[in-house]
Short mmCIF file of C-alpha atoms in Angstrom, two decimals:
data_model
loop_
_atom_site.label_atom_id
_atom_site.label_comp_id
_atom_site.label_asym_id
_atom_site.label_seq_id
_atom_site.Cartn_x
_atom_site.Cartn_y
_atom_site.Cartn_z
CA UNK A 595 0.00 0.00 0.00
CA UNK A 596 2.68 2.43 1.06
CA UNK A 597 4.85 1.45 -1.82
CA UNK A 598 2.23 2.33 -4.46
CA UNK A 599 1.57 5.58 -2.65
CA UNK A 600 5.21 6.54 -2.79
CA UNK A 601 5.52 5.48 -6.38
CA UNK A 602 2.48 7.49 -7.37
CA UNK A 603 3.67 10.54 -5.43
CA UNK A 604 7.04 10.21 -7.09
CA UNK A 605 5.47 9.86 -10.51
CA UNK A 606 3.19 12.81 -10.02
CA UNK A 607 5.92 15.04 -8.74
CA UNK A 608 8.28 14.08 -11.55
CA UNK A 609 5.62 14.79 -14.11
CA UNK A 610 4.74 18.09 -12.45
CA UNK A 611 8.38 19.10 -12.27
CA UNK A 612 8.93 18.24 -15.90
CA UNK A 613 5.86 20.16 -16.97
CA UNK A 614 6.84 23.20 -14.95
CA UNK A 615 10.35 23.12 -16.33
CA UNK A 616 9.08 22.68 -19.84
CA UNK A 617 6.66 25.50 -19.50
CA UNK A 618 9.33 27.67 -17.96
CA UNK A 619 11.64 26.99 -20.84
CA UNK A 620 9.00 27.52 -23.48
CA UNK A 621 7.79 30.82 -22.15
CA UNK A 622 11.27 31.87 -21.12
CA UNK A 623 12.62 31.26 -24.57
CA UNK A 624 10.47 33.86 -26.19
CA UNK A 625 10.08 36.56 -23.58
CA UNK A 626 9.91 39.31 -26.14
CA UNK A 627 6.42 40.07 -24.93
CA UNK A 628 4.71 38.81 -28.06
CA UNK A 629 1.31 37.61 -26.91
CA UNK A 630 0.16 34.25 -28.07
CA UNK A 631 -2.84 35.74 -29.85
CA UNK A 632 -0.59 38.02 -31.80
CA UNK A 633 1.59 35.08 -32.71
CA UNK A 634 -1.41 33.16 -33.94
CA UNK A 635 -2.65 36.15 -35.86
CA UNK A 636 0.71 36.65 -37.48
CA UNK A 637 1.00 32.96 -38.20
CA UNK A 638 -2.34 32.86 -39.96
CA UNK A 639 -1.44 36.01 -41.80
CA UNK A 640 1.85 34.49 -42.82
CA UNK A 641 0.11 31.36 -44.03
CA UNK A 642 -2.38 33.37 -46.01
CA UNK A 643 0.35 35.47 -47.53
CA UNK A 644 2.32 32.37 -48.37
CA UNK A 645 -0.73 30.95 -50.08
CA UNK A 646 -1.23 34.19 -51.94
CA UNK A 647 2.43 34.24 -52.84
CA UNK A 648 2.16 30.76 -54.27
CA UNK A 649 -0.89 31.61 -56.33
CA UNK A 650 0.82 34.75 -57.55
CA UNK A 651 3.90 32.76 -58.44
CA UNK A 652 1.76 30.38 -60.44
CA UNK A 653 0.03 33.29 -62.12
CA UNK A 654 3.37 34.87 -62.90
CA UNK A 655 4.72 31.72 -64.48
CA UNK A 656 1.51 31.36 -66.43
CA UNK A 657 1.75 34.89 -67.68
CA UNK A 658 5.40 34.44 -68.46
CA UNK A 659 4.67 31.42 -70.58
CA UNK A 660 1.93 33.33 -72.32
CA UNK A 661 4.32 36.19 -72.88
CA UNK A 662 6.90 33.81 -74.29
CA UNK A 663 4.28 32.38 -76.58
CA UNK A 664 3.22 35.83 -77.68
CA UNK A 665 6.86 36.74 -78.11
CA UNK A 666 7.29 33.68 -80.30
CA UNK A 667 4.24 34.64 -82.34
CA UNK A 668 5.19 38.28 -82.58
CA UNK A 669 7.61 38.23 -85.52
CA UNK A 670 5.11 36.30 -87.59
CA UNK A 671 2.31 38.64 -86.58
CA UNK A 672 4.36 41.71 -87.28
CA UNK A 673 5.42 40.23 -90.58
CA UNK A 674 1.80 39.63 -91.46
CA UNK A 675 0.92 43.16 -90.43
CA UNK A 676 3.82 44.52 -92.42
CA UNK A 677 2.73 42.54 -95.44
CA UNK A 678 -0.81 43.77 -95.05
CA UNK A 679 0.42 47.31 -94.63
CA UNK A 680 2.55 46.98 -97.72
CA UNK A 681 -0.41 45.71 -99.70
CA UNK A 682 -2.67 48.46 -98.47
CA UNK A 683 -0.04 51.07 -99.23
CA UNK A 684 0.30 49.67 -102.72
CA UNK A 685 -3.42 49.79 -103.24
CA UNK A 686 -3.61 53.29 -101.84
CA UNK A 687 -0.82 54.44 -104.11
CA UNK A 688 1.71 55.27 -101.44
CA UNK A 689 4.47 53.25 -103.02
CA UNK A 690 6.44 53.45 -106.20
CA UNK A 691 5.33 50.65 -108.46
CA UNK A 692 7.09 49.05 -111.32
CA UNK A 693 5.86 46.72 -114.00
CA UNK A 694 4.85 46.30 -117.62
CA UNK A 695 2.30 48.63 -119.09
CA UNK A 696 1.73 51.39 -121.57
CA UNK A 697 2.73 54.97 -121.86
CA UNK A 698 0.19 57.27 -123.46
CA UNK A 699 1.31 60.70 -124.52
CA UNK A 700 -1.13 63.38 -125.44
CA UNK A 701 -0.05 66.55 -127.07
CA UNK A 702 -1.87 69.21 -129.06
CA UNK A 703 -1.21 69.01 -132.71
CA UNK A 704 0.85 71.94 -133.78
CA UNK A 705 -1.10 73.75 -136.42
CA UNK A 706 0.43 76.37 -138.49
CA UNK A 707 -2.63 78.54 -138.65
CA UNK A 708 -3.00 79.94 -135.19
CA UNK A 709 -6.02 81.86 -136.19
CA UNK A 710 -8.12 78.80 -135.73
CA UNK A 711 -7.87 79.44 -132.05
CA UNK A 712 -5.59 77.87 -129.58
CA UNK A 713 -8.26 76.47 -127.37
CA UNK A 714 -9.67 74.28 -130.02
CA UNK A 715 -6.60 72.13 -130.26
CA UNK A 716 -5.45 71.78 -126.75
CA UNK A 717 -5.69 68.68 -124.67
CA UNK A 718 -8.55 69.16 -122.30
CA UNK A 719 -9.05 67.73 -118.86
CA UNK A 720 -11.85 65.58 -120.19
CA UNK A 721 -9.48 63.89 -122.60
CA UNK A 722 -7.19 62.95 -119.78
CA UNK A 723 -10.14 61.78 -117.71
CA UNK A 724 -11.34 59.60 -120.54
CA UNK A 725 -7.91 58.11 -121.03
CA UNK A 726 -7.61 57.37 -117.34
CA UNK A 727 -11.11 55.94 -117.26
CA UNK A 728 -10.46 53.76 -120.26
CA UNK A 729 -7.16 52.51 -118.82
CA UNK A 730 -8.83 51.69 -115.53
CA UNK A 731 -11.57 49.84 -117.29
CA UNK A 732 -8.91 47.86 -119.12
CA UNK A 733 -7.39 46.71 -115.84
CA UNK A 734 -4.66 49.24 -115.13
CA UNK A 735 -3.31 48.71 -111.66
CA UNK A 736 -1.45 51.96 -111.23
CA UNK A 737 -1.71 55.21 -113.10
CA UNK A 738 0.10 58.46 -113.18
CA UNK A 739 -0.06 61.63 -115.21
CA UNK A 740 3.13 63.60 -115.58
CA UNK A 741 4.50 62.13 -112.38
CA UNK A 742 1.29 62.65 -110.42
CA UNK A 743 -0.01 59.37 -109.15
CA UNK A 744 -3.72 58.80 -109.61
CA UNK A 745 -5.28 57.68 -106.34
CA UNK A 746 -8.80 57.56 -105.01
CA UNK A 747 -8.90 61.24 -104.13
CA UNK A 748 -7.18 62.48 -107.27
CA UNK A 749 -8.99 65.04 -109.34
CA UNK A 750 -8.34 65.94 -112.95
CA UNK A 751 -9.83 69.25 -113.83
CA UNK A 752 -9.27 72.39 -115.70
CA UNK A 753 -7.98 75.28 -113.69
CA UNK A 754 -7.67 78.27 -115.88
CA UNK A 755 -5.63 77.26 -118.88
CA UNK A 756 -3.89 74.45 -117.08
CA UNK A 757 -4.94 71.10 -115.85
CA UNK A 758 -4.68 70.28 -112.16
CA UNK A 759 -3.96 66.79 -111.02
CA UNK A 760 -3.65 66.24 -107.29
CA UNK A 761 -3.97 70.03 -107.02
CA UNK A 762 -0.73 70.28 -108.94
CA UNK A 763 -0.52 72.12 -112.18
CA UNK A 764 0.66 70.00 -115.06
CA UNK A 765 1.46 71.14 -118.55
CA UNK A 766 1.54 69.49 -121.94
CA UNK A 767 2.73 67.20 -123.32
CA UNK A 768 0.89 64.86 -121.01
CA UNK A 769 2.23 61.44 -120.42
CA UNK A 770 -0.02 58.89 -118.80
CA UNK A 771 1.70 55.85 -117.37
CA UNK A 772 -0.34 52.74 -116.68
CA UNK A 773 0.80 49.43 -115.23
CA UNK A 774 -1.22 46.50 -116.38
CA UNK A 775 -1.38 43.96 -119.16
CA UNK A 776 0.20 46.00 -122.00
CA UNK A 777 -1.74 44.37 -124.82
CA UNK A 778 -5.03 44.77 -123.10
CA UNK A 779 -4.40 48.39 -122.25
CA UNK A 780 -3.22 49.21 -125.71
CA UNK A 781 -6.10 47.54 -127.46
CA UNK A 782 -8.59 49.23 -125.17
CA UNK A 783 -7.28 52.58 -126.32
CA UNK A 784 -6.60 51.79 -129.94
CA UNK A 785 -9.84 50.01 -130.68
CA UNK A 786 -11.33 51.20 -133.94
CA UNK A 787 -13.68 54.09 -133.31
CA UNK A 788 -12.41 54.14 -129.75
CA UNK A 789 -10.99 56.84 -127.61
CA UNK A 790 -7.75 57.43 -129.47
CA UNK A 791 -9.48 57.65 -132.81
CA UNK A 792 -11.90 60.18 -131.43
CA UNK A 793 -9.20 62.25 -129.85
CA UNK A 794 -7.15 62.24 -132.99
CA UNK A 795 -10.17 63.57 -134.77
CA UNK A 796 -10.32 66.32 -132.20
CA UNK A 797 -6.78 67.29 -132.91
CA UNK A 798 -4.87 65.66 -130.13
CA UNK A 799 -1.68 63.77 -130.99
CA UNK A 800 -1.96 60.53 -129.07
CA UNK A 801 0.74 57.90 -128.99
CA UNK A 802 0.43 54.65 -127.13
CA UNK A 803 3.64 52.80 -126.41
CA UNK A 804 3.84 49.38 -124.85
CA UNK A 805 6.60 49.13 -122.29
CA UNK A 806 8.28 46.10 -120.79
CA UNK A 807 8.84 47.97 -117.61
CA UNK A 808 7.86 51.37 -116.37
CA UNK A 809 7.84 53.00 -113.00
CA UNK A 810 4.83 54.75 -111.57
CA UNK A 811 5.79 57.18 -108.83
CA UNK A 812 4.24 57.22 -105.41
CA UNK A 813 1.62 59.71 -104.31
CA UNK A 814 3.65 62.46 -102.76
CA UNK A 815 1.08 64.70 -101.10
CA UNK A 816 -0.50 64.56 -97.73
CA UNK A 817 -3.87 62.94 -97.32
CA UNK A 818 -6.08 64.52 -94.71
CA UNK A 819 -9.08 62.54 -93.70
CA UNK A 820 -10.92 64.92 -91.46
CA UNK A 821 -14.59 64.06 -91.72
CA UNK A 822 -14.76 60.43 -92.66
CA UNK A 823 -14.74 58.08 -89.72
CA UNK A 824 -14.54 54.31 -90.08
CA UNK A 825 -17.57 52.39 -88.90
CA UNK A 826 -17.10 49.19 -86.99
CA UNK A 827 -17.75 46.35 -89.34
CA UNK A 828 -20.65 44.24 -88.28
CA UNK A 829 -19.84 40.59 -88.05
CA UNK B 1425 4.16 11.39 5.90
CA UNK B 1426 7.62 12.95 5.90
CA UNK B 1427 8.87 10.30 3.54
CA UNK B 1428 6.09 11.27 1.16
CA UNK B 1429 7.01 14.93 1.29
CA UNK B 1430 10.66 14.10 0.79
CA UNK B 1431 9.85 11.85 -2.12
CA UNK B 1432 7.68 14.54 -3.63
CA UNK B 1433 10.48 17.08 -3.34
CA UNK B 1434 13.01 14.66 -4.79
CA UNK B 1435 10.63 13.85 -7.65
CA UNK B 1436 10.00 17.49 -8.30
CA UNK B 1437 13.69 18.35 -8.54
CA UNK B 1438 14.27 15.29 -10.68
CA UNK B 1439 11.46 16.32 -13.00
CA UNK B 1440 12.76 19.88 -13.22
CA UNK B 1441 16.25 18.64 -14.00
CA UNK B 1442 14.92 16.31 -16.68
CA UNK B 1443 12.71 19.02 -18.11
CA UNK B 1444 15.53 21.53 -18.25
CA UNK B 1445 17.96 19.12 -19.85
CA UNK B 1446 15.77 17.53 -22.47
CA UNK B 1447 16.93 19.01 -25.80
CA UNK B 1448 13.40 18.98 -27.17
CA UNK B 1449 11.66 22.35 -27.13
CA UNK B 1450 7.91 22.69 -27.20
CA UNK B 1451 6.54 24.88 -29.99
CA UNK B 1452 5.24 28.22 -28.89
CA UNK B 1453 1.74 27.36 -30.09
CA UNK B 1454 1.37 24.58 -27.54
CA UNK B 1455 2.71 26.62 -24.66
CA UNK B 1456 -0.71 27.72 -23.54
CA UNK B 1457 -1.99 24.16 -23.44
CA UNK B 1458 0.97 23.05 -21.36
CA UNK B 1459 0.43 26.02 -19.10
CA UNK B 1460 -3.13 24.97 -18.53
CA UNK B 1461 -1.91 21.44 -17.88
CA UNK B 1462 0.47 22.77 -15.25
CA UNK B 1463 -2.36 24.69 -13.65
CA UNK B 1464 -4.54 21.61 -13.57
CA UNK B 1465 -1.69 19.56 -12.13
CA UNK B 1466 -1.08 22.10 -9.41
CA UNK B 1467 -4.77 22.10 -8.63
CA UNK B 1468 -4.72 18.33 -8.31
CA UNK B 1469 -1.65 18.40 -6.11
CA UNK B 1470 -3.15 20.94 -3.76
CA UNK B 1471 -6.37 18.99 -3.76
CA UNK B 1472 -4.38 15.92 -2.81
CA UNK B 1473 -2.58 17.76 -0.01
CA UNK B 1474 -5.90 19.04 1.28
CA UNK B 1475 -7.35 15.54 1.16
CA UNK B 1476 -4.34 14.20 2.99
CA UNK B 1477 -4.78 16.84 5.67
CA UNK B 1478 -8.46 15.96 5.96
CA UNK B 1479 -7.51 12.31 6.23
CA UNK B 1480 -9.52 11.04 3.30
CA UNK B 1481 -6.72 10.84 0.80
CA UNK B 1482 -7.25 8.17 -1.84
CA UNK B 1483 -4.22 7.37 -3.93
CA UNK B 1484 -6.20 6.16 -6.96
CA UNK B 1485 -8.44 9.19 -7.02
CA UNK B 1486 -5.40 11.45 -6.71
CA UNK B 1487 -3.40 9.85 -9.54
CA UNK B 1488 -6.30 9.50 -11.95
CA UNK B 1489 -7.48 13.02 -11.10
CA UNK B 1490 -4.01 14.39 -11.66
CA UNK B 1491 -3.62 13.00 -15.15
CA UNK B 1492 -7.22 13.36 -16.25
CA UNK B 1493 -7.22 17.00 -15.12
CA UNK B 1494 -4.10 17.74 -17.10
CA UNK B 1495 -5.44 16.09 -20.23
CA UNK B 1496 -8.88 17.60 -19.84
CA UNK B 1497 -7.56 21.11 -19.31
CA UNK B 1498 -5.20 20.95 -22.27
CA UNK B 1499 -7.78 19.19 -24.45
CA UNK B 1500 -10.48 21.68 -23.54
CA UNK B 1501 -8.24 24.58 -24.42
CA UNK B 1502 -7.35 22.91 -27.71
CA UNK B 1503 -10.98 22.29 -28.60
CA UNK B 1504 -11.74 25.85 -27.56
CA UNK B 1505 -9.22 27.29 -29.98
CA UNK B 1506 -10.52 25.01 -32.72
CA UNK B 1507 -14.09 26.12 -32.06
CA UNK B 1508 -13.14 29.73 -31.62
CA UNK B 1509 -14.43 29.79 -28.05
CA UNK B 1510 -11.92 30.81 -25.39
CA UNK B 1511 -12.47 27.71 -23.25
CA UNK B 1512 -8.96 28.08 -21.86
CA UNK B 1513 -10.22 31.10 -19.93
CA UNK B 1514 -12.91 28.97 -18.36
CA UNK B 1515 -10.32 26.37 -17.36
CA UNK B 1516 -8.02 29.04 -15.95
CA UNK B 1517 -10.82 30.56 -13.90
CA UNK B 1518 -12.12 27.22 -12.62
CA UNK B 1519 -8.70 25.88 -11.70
CA UNK B 1520 -7.60 29.18 -10.26
CA UNK B 1521 -10.61 29.44 -7.99
CA UNK B 1522 -10.20 25.88 -6.82
CA UNK B 1523 -6.49 26.39 -6.29
CA UNK B 1524 -7.08 29.34 -4.03
CA UNK B 1525 -9.84 27.54 -2.18
CA UNK B 1526 -7.65 24.51 -1.60
CA UNK B 1527 -4.78 26.72 -0.50
CA UNK B 1528 -7.04 28.49 1.97
CA UNK B 1529 -8.28 25.21 3.43
CA UNK B 1530 -4.75 23.84 3.66
CA UNK B 1531 -3.66 26.99 5.44
CA UNK B 1532 -6.48 26.65 7.93
CA UNK B 1533 -5.64 23.02 8.57
CA UNK B 1534 -1.99 23.85 9.08
CA UNK B 1535 -2.88 26.71 11.40
CA UNK B 1536 -5.25 24.53 13.45
CA UNK B 1537 -2.53 22.02 14.24
#
């Protein structure tokens, strides 16, 4: 009886002493006055932030891979855009073009008798317009008159005694350059009873020369688009 | 009687020495549970002393009470933190009140002798 009592007292006291010592050490170790609640709060905060950090890391790697992919695709995309831009510039007439075609020169026939009146035998704006129209109808891809490129906003009209093209005064002899299928362009002009015949009747010296290669200059004025706004295309 | 007190003192010092020399360190998070355990243990010890002074000391009740109190106090505090209810406060108050009561009774018994 006594023996078990002593053993139990011994056991209890050893356990108590150990616990006290443990507790003393644990609280004594961190006596910086940080309360346990604060520690828990900070721990949970730390855990949350770590979680956030991990998700952000994942997001960052994801975005980086996307960026790398985009980076990989960029040269191709920019090439495509460049190509498209080039095409559009060609169509718009912003680039010098070169190719086979015809050269049409129009000049007033020099008449000895000036009494007939000078105006009767000059090349009029309408003649040029007709030539341009005819060439376009025959499939000309690029046109120019005396170095002035014909684009979508180009006008050909009489201004006083001169003809304005692209608001630039040009003077005879007029030389119209057209890139396209040379035979087709030529035949469109030289067709019997066609434009050239008519103009010759009117007293305009017209020559049509097929060329293996001719260069049409670029449009060299500014284009201001002030009022027209593009509409979003409906899909 | 005196042998018991001597044994208790020897055990206590032994326990303290062991506790101070064990290289293991308890994490800070569990410190409050251990503290509650210590409180419960002290309560049991004083209860045992009081019972011994009142001459109805039962060894089995003392030993089982000692350990079950420790475990209950620590476990209650743990459950409390998990549930978000500060049950450790309740344990501290209950054990503290009983500790002081037991101490007062022990003092009276000692003074009566």
